XYZ file of C-alpha atoms in Angstrom:
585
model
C -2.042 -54.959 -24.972
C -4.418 -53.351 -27.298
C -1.893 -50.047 -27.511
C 1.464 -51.677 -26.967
C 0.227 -53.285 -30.946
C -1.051 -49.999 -31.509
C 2.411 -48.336 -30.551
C 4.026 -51.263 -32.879
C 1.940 -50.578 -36.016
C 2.590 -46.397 -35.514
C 6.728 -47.367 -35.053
C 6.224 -49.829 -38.498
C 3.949 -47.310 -40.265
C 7.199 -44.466 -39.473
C 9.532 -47.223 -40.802
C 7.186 -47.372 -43.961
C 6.585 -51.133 -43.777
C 3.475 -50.623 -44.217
C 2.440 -55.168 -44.331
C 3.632 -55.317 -40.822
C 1.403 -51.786 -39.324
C -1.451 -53.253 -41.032
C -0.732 -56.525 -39.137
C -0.038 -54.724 -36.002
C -3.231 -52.341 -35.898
C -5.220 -55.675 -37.091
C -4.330 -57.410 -34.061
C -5.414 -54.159 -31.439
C -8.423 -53.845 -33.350
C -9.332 -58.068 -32.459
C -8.837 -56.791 -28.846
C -10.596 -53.364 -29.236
C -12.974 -53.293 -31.857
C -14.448 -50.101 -31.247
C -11.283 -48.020 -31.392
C -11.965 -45.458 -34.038
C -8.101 -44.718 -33.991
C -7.181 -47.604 -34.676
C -8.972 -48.260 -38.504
C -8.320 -44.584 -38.763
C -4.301 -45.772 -38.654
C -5.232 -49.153 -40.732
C -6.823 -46.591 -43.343
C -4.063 -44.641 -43.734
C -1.461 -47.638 -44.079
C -4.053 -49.282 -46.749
C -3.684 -45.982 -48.658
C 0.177 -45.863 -48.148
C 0.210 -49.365 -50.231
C -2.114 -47.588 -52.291
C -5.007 -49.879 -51.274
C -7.702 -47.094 -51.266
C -10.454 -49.575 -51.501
C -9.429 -51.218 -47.586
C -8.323 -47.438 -46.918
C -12.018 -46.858 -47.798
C -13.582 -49.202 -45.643
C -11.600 -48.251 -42.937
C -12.514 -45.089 -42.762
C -15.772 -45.869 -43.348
C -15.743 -47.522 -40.042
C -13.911 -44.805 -38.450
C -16.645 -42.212 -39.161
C -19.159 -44.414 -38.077
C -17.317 -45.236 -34.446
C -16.611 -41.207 -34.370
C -18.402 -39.066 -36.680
C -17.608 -35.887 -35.517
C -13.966 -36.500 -35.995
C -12.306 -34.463 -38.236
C -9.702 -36.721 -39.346
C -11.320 -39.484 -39.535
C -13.646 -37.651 -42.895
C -9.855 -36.812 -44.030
C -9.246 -40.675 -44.627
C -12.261 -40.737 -46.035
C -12.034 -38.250 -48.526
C -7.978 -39.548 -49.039
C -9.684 -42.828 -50.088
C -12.168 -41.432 -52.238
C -9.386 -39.678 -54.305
C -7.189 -42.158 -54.541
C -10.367 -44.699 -55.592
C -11.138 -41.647 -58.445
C -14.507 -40.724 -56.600
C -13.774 -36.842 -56.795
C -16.771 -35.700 -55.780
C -17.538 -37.819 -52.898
C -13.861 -36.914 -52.039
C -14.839 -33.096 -51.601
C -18.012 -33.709 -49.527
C -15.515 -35.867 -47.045
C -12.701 -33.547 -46.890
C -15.676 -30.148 -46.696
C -17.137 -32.160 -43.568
C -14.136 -32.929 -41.996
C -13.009 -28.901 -42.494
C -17.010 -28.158 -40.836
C -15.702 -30.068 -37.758
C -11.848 -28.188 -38.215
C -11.876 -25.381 -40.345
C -8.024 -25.594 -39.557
C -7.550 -29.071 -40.433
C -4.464 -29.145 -42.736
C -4.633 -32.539 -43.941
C -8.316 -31.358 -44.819
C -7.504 -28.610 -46.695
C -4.282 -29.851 -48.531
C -6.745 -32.755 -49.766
C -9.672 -30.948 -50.942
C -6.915 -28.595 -53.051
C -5.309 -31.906 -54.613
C -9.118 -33.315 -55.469
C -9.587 -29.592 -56.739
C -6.969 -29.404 -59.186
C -8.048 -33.090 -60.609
C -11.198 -31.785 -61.271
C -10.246 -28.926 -63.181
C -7.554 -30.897 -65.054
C -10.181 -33.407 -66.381
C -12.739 -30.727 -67.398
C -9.775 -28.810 -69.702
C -10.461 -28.879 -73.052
C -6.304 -28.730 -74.647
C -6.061 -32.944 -74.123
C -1.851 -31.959 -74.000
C -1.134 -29.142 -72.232
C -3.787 -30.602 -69.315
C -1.597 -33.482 -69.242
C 1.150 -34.036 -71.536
C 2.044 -37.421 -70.887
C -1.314 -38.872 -70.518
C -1.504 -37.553 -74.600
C 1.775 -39.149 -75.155
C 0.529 -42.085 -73.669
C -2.597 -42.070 -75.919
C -0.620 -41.210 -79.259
C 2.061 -43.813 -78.458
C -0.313 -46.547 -77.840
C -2.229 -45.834 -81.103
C -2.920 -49.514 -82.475
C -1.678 -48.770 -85.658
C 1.575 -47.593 -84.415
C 3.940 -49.905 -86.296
C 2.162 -50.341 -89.425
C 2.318 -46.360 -89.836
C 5.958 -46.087 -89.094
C 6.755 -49.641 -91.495
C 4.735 -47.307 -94.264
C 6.947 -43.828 -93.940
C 10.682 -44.797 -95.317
C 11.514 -42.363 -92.910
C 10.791 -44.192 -89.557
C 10.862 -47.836 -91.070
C 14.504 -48.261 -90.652
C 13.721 -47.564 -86.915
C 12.181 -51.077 -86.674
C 15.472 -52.419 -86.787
C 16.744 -50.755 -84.262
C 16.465 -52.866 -81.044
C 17.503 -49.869 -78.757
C 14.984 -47.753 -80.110
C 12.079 -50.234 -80.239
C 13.426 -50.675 -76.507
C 12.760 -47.233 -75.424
C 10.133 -46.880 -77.558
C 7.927 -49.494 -75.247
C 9.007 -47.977 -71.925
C 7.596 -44.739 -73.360
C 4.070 -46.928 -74.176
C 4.304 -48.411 -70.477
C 5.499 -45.067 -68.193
C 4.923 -41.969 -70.755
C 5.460 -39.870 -67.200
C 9.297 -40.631 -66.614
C 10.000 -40.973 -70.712
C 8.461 -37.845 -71.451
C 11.624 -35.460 -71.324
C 13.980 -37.718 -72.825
C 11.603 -38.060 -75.540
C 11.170 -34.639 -76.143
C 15.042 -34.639 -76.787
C 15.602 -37.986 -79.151
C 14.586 -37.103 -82.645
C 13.858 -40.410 -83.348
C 10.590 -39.967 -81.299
C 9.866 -36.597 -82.872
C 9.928 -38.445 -86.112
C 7.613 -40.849 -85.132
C 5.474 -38.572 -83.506
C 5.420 -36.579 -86.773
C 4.234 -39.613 -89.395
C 1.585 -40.378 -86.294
C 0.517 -36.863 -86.218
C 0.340 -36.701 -90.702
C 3.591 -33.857 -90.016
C 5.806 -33.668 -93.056
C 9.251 -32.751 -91.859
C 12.892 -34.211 -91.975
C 14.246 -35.349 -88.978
C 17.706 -37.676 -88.356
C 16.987 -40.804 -87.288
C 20.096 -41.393 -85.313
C 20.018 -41.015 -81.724
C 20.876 -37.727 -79.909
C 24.028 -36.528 -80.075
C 25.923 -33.860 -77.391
C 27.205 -32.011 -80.513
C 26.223 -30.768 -84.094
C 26.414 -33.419 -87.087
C 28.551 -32.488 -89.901
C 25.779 -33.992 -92.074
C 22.519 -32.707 -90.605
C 20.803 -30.263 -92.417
C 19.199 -27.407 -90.897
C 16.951 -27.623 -88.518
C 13.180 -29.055 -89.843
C 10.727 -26.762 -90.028
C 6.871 -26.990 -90.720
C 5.181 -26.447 -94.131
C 3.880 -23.445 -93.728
C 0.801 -24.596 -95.803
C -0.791 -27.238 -93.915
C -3.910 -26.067 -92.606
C -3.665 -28.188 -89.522
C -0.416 -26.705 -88.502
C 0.284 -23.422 -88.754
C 3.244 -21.821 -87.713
C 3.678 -25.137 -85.625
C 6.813 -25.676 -83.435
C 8.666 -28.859 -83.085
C 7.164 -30.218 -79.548
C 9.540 -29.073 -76.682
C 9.492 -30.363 -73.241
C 6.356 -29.454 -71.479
C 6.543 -26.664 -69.395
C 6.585 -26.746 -65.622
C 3.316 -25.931 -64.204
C 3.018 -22.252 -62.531
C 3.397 -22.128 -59.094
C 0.165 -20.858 -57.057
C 0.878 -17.658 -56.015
C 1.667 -17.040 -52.233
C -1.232 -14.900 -50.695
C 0.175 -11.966 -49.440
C -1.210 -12.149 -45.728
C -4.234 -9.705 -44.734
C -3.634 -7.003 -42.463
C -4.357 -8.324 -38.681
C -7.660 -6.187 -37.450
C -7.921 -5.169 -34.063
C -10.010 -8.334 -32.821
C -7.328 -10.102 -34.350
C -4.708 -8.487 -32.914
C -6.282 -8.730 -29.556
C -7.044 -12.239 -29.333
C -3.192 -12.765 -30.566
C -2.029 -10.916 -27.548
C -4.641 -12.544 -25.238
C -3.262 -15.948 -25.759
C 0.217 -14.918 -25.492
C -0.592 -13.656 -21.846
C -2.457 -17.083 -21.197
C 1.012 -19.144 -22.521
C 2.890 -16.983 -20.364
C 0.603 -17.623 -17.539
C 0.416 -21.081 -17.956
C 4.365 -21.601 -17.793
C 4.648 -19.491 -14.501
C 1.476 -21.902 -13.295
C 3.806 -25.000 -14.512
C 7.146 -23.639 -12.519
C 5.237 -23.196 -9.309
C 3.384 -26.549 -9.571
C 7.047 -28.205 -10.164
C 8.218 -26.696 -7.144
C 4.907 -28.132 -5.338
C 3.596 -24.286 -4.954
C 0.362 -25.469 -6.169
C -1.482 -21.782 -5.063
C 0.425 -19.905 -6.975
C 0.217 -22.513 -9.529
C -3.336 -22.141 -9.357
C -3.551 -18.615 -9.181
C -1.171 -18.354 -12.467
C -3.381 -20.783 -14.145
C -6.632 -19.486 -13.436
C -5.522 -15.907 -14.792
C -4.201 -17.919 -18.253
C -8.518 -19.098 -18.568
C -9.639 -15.887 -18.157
C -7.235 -14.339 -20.700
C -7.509 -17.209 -23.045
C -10.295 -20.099 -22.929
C -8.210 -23.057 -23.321
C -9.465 -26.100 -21.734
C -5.921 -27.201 -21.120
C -5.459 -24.146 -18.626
C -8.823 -25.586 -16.252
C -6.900 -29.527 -16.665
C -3.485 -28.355 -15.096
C -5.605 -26.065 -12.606
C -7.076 -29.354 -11.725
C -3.632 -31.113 -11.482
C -2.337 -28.455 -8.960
C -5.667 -28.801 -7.280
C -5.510 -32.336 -6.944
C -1.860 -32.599 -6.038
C -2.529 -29.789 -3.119
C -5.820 -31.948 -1.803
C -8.505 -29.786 -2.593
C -10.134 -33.461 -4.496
C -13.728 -31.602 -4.634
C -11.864 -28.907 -6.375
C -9.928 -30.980 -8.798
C -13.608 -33.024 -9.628
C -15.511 -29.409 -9.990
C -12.347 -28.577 -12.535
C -12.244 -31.372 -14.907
C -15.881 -31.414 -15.277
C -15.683 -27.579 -16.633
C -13.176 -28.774 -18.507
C -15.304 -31.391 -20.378
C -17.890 -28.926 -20.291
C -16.164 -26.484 -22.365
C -14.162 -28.828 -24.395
C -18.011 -30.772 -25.943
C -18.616 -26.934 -26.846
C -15.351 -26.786 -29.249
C -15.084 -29.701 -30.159
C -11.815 -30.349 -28.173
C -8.881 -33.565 -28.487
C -10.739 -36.044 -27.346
C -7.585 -37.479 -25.408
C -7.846 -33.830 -23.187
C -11.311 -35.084 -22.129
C -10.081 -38.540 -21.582
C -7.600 -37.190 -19.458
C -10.195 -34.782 -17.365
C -12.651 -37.967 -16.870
C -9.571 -39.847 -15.593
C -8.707 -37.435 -13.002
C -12.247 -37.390 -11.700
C -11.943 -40.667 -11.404
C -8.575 -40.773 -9.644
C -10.215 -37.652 -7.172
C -13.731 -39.882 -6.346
C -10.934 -42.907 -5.611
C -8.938 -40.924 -3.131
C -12.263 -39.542 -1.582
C -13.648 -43.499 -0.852
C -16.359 -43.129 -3.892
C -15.593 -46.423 -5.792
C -18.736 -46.603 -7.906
C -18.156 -43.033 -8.690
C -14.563 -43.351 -9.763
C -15.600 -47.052 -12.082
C -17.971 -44.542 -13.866
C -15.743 -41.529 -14.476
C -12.776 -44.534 -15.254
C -15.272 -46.016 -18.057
C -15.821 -42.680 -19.392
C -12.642 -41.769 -20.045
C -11.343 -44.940 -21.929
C -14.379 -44.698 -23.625
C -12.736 -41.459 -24.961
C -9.116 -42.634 -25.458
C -7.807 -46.182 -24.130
C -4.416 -45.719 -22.199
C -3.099 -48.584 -20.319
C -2.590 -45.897 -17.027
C -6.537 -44.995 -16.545
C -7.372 -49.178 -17.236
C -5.153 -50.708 -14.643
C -7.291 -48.151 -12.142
C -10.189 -49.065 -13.399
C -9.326 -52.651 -12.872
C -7.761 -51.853 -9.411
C -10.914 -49.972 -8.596
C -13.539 -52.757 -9.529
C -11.700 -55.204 -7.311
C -11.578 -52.774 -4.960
C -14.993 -52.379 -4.531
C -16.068 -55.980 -4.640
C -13.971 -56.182 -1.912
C -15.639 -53.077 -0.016
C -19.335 -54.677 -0.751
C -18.284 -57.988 0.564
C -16.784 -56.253 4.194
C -19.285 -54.209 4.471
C -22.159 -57.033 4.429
C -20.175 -58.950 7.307
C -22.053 -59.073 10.504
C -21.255 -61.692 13.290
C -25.287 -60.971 14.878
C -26.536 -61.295 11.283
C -24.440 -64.396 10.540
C -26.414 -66.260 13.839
C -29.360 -65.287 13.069
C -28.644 -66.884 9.300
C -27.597 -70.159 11.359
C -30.395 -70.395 13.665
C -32.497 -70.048 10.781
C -30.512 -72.202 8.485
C -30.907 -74.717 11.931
C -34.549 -74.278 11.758
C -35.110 -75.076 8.321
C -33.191 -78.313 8.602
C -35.286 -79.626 10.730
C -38.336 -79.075 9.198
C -37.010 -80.830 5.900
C -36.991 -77.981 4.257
C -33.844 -77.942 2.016
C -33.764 -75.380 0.026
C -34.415 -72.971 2.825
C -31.257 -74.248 4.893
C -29.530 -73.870 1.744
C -30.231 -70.183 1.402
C -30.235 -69.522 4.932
C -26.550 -70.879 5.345
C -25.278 -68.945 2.020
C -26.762 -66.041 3.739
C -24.634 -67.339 6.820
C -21.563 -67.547 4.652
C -21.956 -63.717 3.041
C -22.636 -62.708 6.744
C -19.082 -64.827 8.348
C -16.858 -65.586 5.260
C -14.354 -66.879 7.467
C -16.706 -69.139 9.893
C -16.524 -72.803 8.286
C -19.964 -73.796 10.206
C -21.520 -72.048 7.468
C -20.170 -74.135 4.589
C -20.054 -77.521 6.272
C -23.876 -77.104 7.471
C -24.698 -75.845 3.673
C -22.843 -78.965 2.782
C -24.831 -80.786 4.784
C -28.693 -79.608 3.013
C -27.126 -80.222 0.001
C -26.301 -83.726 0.555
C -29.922 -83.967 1.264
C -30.755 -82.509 -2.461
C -28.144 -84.885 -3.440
C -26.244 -81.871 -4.863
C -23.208 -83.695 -4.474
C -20.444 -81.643 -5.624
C -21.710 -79.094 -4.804
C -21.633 -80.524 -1.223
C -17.896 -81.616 -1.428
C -17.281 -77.710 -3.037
C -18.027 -76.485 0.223
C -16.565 -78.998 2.459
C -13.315 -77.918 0.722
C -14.059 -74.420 1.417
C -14.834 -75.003 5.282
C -11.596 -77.028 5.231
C -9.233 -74.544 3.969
C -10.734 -71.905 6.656
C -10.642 -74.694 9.525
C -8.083 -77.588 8.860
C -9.362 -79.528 12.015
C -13.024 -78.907 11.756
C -13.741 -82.816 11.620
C -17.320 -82.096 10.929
C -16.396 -81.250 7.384
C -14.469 -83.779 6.778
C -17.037 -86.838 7.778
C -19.721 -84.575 5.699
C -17.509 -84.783 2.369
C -17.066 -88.576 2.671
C -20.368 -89.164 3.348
C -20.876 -86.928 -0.338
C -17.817 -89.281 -1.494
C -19.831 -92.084 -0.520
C -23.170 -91.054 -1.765
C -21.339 -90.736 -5.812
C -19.810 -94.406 -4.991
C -16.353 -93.055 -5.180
C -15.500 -95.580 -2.080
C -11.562 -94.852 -2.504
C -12.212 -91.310 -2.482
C -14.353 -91.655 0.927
C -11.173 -93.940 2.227
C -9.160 -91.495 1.921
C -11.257 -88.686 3.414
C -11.623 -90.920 6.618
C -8.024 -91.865 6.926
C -7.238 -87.662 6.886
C -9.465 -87.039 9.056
C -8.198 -89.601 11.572
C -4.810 -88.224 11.496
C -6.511 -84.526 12.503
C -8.526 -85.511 14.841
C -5.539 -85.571 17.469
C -7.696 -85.927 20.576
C -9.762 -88.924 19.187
C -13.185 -87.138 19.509
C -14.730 -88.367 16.387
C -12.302 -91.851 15.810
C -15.683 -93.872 16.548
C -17.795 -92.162 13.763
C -14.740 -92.162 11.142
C -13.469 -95.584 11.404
C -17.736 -96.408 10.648
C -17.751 -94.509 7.518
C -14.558 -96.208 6.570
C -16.045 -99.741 7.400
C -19.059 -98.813 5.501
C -17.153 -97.540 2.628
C -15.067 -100.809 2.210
C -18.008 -103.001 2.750
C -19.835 -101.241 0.036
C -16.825 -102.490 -2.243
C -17.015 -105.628 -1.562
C -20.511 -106.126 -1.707
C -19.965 -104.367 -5.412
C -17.634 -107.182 -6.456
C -19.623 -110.056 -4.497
C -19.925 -113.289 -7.044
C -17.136 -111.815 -9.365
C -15.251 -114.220 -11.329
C -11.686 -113.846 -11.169
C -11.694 -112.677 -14.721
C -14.150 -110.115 -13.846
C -12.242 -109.053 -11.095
C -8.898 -108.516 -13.472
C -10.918 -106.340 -15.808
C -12.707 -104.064 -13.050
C -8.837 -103.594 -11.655
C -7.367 -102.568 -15.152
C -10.244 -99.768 -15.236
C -9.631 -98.306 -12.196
C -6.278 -95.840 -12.399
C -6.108 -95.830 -8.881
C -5.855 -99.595 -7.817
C -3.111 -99.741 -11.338
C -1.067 -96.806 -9.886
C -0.659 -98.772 -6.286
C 0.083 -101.577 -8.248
C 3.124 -100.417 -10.325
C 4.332 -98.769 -7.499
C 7.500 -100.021 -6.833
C 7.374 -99.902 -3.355
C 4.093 -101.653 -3.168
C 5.381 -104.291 -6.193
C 8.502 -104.692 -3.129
C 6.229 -105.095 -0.203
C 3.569 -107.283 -2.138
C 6.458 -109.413 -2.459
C 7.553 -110.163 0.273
C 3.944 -110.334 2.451
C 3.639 -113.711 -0.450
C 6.625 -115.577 1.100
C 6.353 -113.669 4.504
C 3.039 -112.795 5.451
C 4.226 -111.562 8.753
C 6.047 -108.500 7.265
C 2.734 -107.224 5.761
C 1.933 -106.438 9.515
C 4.744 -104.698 10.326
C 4.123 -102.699 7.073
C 0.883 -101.642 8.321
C 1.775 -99.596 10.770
C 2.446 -97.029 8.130
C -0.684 -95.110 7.403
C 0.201 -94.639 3.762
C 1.056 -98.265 3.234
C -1.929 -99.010 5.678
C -4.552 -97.232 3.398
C -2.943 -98.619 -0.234
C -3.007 -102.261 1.757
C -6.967 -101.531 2.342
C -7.520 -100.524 -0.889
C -5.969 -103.655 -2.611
C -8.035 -105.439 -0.162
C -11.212 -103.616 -1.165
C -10.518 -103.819 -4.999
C -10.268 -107.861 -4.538
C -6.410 -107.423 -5.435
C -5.446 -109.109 -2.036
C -7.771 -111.695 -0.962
C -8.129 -112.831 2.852
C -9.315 -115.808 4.006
């Protein structure tokens, strides 16, 4: 469940609606809390909605659950940057780079936190960042009374367009800037806020030349603040980096190039043969790829082709080099999740159960896929299963009875009890064992308990009478008479040879005679009441069936008789009878 949401949130988080991936990862982390992908994903949809403080505390959590995941310190530093912690942000993105040195996401983040840095320790305020200075200049306080003091800008105060623009420019300087750089009205006002003396139109820009504007403004020459100034121009687009020419490749270089180019070409001649099921040469082409070129993926399909050919202790030895290797670099954890899974799959097929929970466990503790936790499931059943069959002994089970026997009739209850569960684990499928436990625990007065297991030795025996005349006598014991009828009556109808009719039809007697001695000296008002609280006695009454027969047995009580001879209508009949419903003289 936990990575169909997960699937969900990625598919929403492509999408970019970003609300419904931080729902959907929300929901897989309820069901997996310790999923370190999962608030690494949450993190980076947080920081997509520019959220960095949740983005923060996600991956916060992620580097706890997995600190020496590289990515996970990438969120972190992400966060960091976009919360204006710069130099926290470096020390998350420099670890996460100590775990990958070729993390890109690493490295593109620690340049972007870089080139903050050195923008906020520039000394020029506007060539650092030209609109953050416009921004600054534009929001000056005393903005209006300045221009309603210089006859040149004044007029502008009228002007609704201007004043229009003029307060985009105060709330988003970065997408005004160029088309303020090209409206001399702005110039002008940036000159009276800057103390420049110069003529500028205060129309709006025009495409071509004005018959009536004079030459272009210049600077006086003799202000000391502005020498040889320039009107301000767009600002410039920043550099570009240059592109590092690449270093000469050295002869290790060179060599390890070449060495994993003969592993990738070994590895797809290993993946031909082990499509056509020619898992030796698959092997063979597979092995030669590891020895050219330690990649742990090479020893995993080795293992595959291993597996698939039956060579299990192979496949086991495999993997575990695999996982080996891959702790020593660091490797996808979903690799080694895969390796543990395999193990597990091999110890399956070779009748190790306990063996193959372990190596299961292990590998979703590495990455959870639905695959490797239905086998785990499969396999823990499984073995329940084996432990139960192989604890079943027929000698064993008599010897449990005998004892169970013994203990009985020395009084001692809780020794039959555990003697006959021993019986039970010993025979499952014998229902002596459950109707004779029934039987001490009646004695403890562990009634349900008692009727539990009279049930049980029921379902495995349908016409073991001795179970039945054991759970009405529990029936009995909790005064639930009607429930104790009823027992009896079923168990007349099994017992077809009449064995046991003597000792049922007294339990019955005893159980309706306890029911009337429970209502002896009732008033008929009493007896109403008592009738109204018991569901049972109400639901025979609005029968309509028994409302028809009741009927009739009042003008004809002949046909009550012949009704009898139903055992349905026989046993509601006796249980009106009991409840003080029908009344015989």
């Amino acid at each position: 469940m936990a990575d169909t949401l997960k699937a969900e949130g990625n598919k929403a988080f492509a999408e970019k609606n970003f609300d419904e991936a931080i729902e959907k990862f929300s929901q897989a982390i309820e069901l997996e809390p310790t999923n370190h992908v999962l608030y690494s994903n949450r993190s980076g949809a947080y920081a997509s909605k520019k959220d960095f403080q949740k983005a923060l505390e996600d991956a916060d959590k992620t580097t706890q659950l997995k600190p020496d995941w590289a990515k996970g310190w990438g969120r972190k530093g992400s966060a960091l940057h976009g919360i204006g912690e710069l130099t926290e942000a470096v020390e998350a993105f420099e670890q996460a780079l100590k775990l990958d040195p070729n993390n890109a996401q690493a490295k593109s983040g620690l340049a972007a936190v870089m080139r903050v840095k050195k923008g906020e320790s520039d000394p020029n305020g506007l060539a650092s960042n030209p609109a953050a200075s416009l921004n600054n200049i534009f929001n000056d306080p005393q903005l209006i009374p300045k221009m309603a003091r210089n006859p040149k800008t004044s007029k502008l105060l009228g002007d609704s367009e201007f004043m229009a623009k003029l307060q985009k420019m105060k709330e988003s300087p970065n997408n005004m800037m160029g088309e303020t750089m090209q409206d001399p009205r702005f110039i002008a006002v940036l000159s009276v806020l800057l103390g420049i003396e110069a003529e500028f139109p205060s129309g709006p820009p025009t495409n071509g030349r004005d018959s009536n504007m004079e030459e272009a403004p210049s600077y006086s020459s003799s202000d000391p603040d502005f020498q040889q100034a320039t009107p301000p121009q767009k600002a410039p687009e920043p550099e570009k980096e240059p592109v590092p020419e690449p270093e000469p490749e050295d002869e290790e270089t060179a060599s390890l190039r070449k060495a994993k180019e003969g592993a990738e070409a070994e590895k797809k001649l290993g993946t031909e043969n082990y499509k056509k099921r020619q898992f030796d040469a698959a092997i063979e082409h597979y092995s030669k790829a590891w020895d050219l070129h330690k990649d742990i993926t090479y020893l995993t399909n080795m293992s595959a082709a291993k597996f698939e050919k039956g060579d299990l202790e192979g496949a086991i030895q495999d993997c575990k080099r695999a996982i080996e290797e891959g702790r020593e670099v660091l490797a996808d954890f979903k690799i080694i999740a895969k390796a543990f899974g395999r193990i597990g799959t091999s110890y399956e097929k070779l009748g190790d159960l306990p063996q193959a929970i372990i190596n299961y466990q292990k590998s979703l503790t590495e990455h959870r896929t639905p695959d490797v936790l239905n086998k785990l499931r499969a396999a823990e059943k499984a073995q329940i299963k084996a432990e139960k069959e192989a604890y079943i002994n027929p000698e064993e089970a008599e010897k449990a009875r005998e004892l169970g026997k013994l203990k009985f009739k020395e009084a001692d209850w809780p020794g039959a009890v555990e003697a006959y569960s021993e019986m039970t684990k010993r025979a499952p499928d014998d229902p002596r064992g459950y109707s004779n436990r029934a039987a001490a625990l009646i004695k403890l007065m562990t009634f349900p308990g008692a009727v539990s297991d009279c049930d049980e030795a029921i379902k495995k025996d349908p016409k073991f009478i001795r179970a039945y005349l054991r759970k009405a006598q529990a029936y009995f014991a909790m005064k639930e008479y009607n429930k104790c009828f009823d027992v009896c009556t079923e168990a007349m109808e099994r017992d077809e040879v009449g064995a046991n009719h003597k000792e049922i039809e007294q339990q019955q007697q005893k159980a309706l005679q306890a029911q009337f001695a429970g209502r002896d000296g009732e008033t008929e008002e009493q007896t109403m009441e008592r009738i109204q609280r018991d569901p049972e006695i109400m639901g025979i009454l609005q029968d309509p069936i028994m409302q028809s027969i009741l009927q009739q047995a009042k003008g004809d009580p002949a046909a009550l008789q012949e009704h009898m001879k139903n055992a349905g209508i026989r046993s509601k009949i006796s249980k009106l009878v009991a409840a003080g419903v029908i009344r015989t003289r």
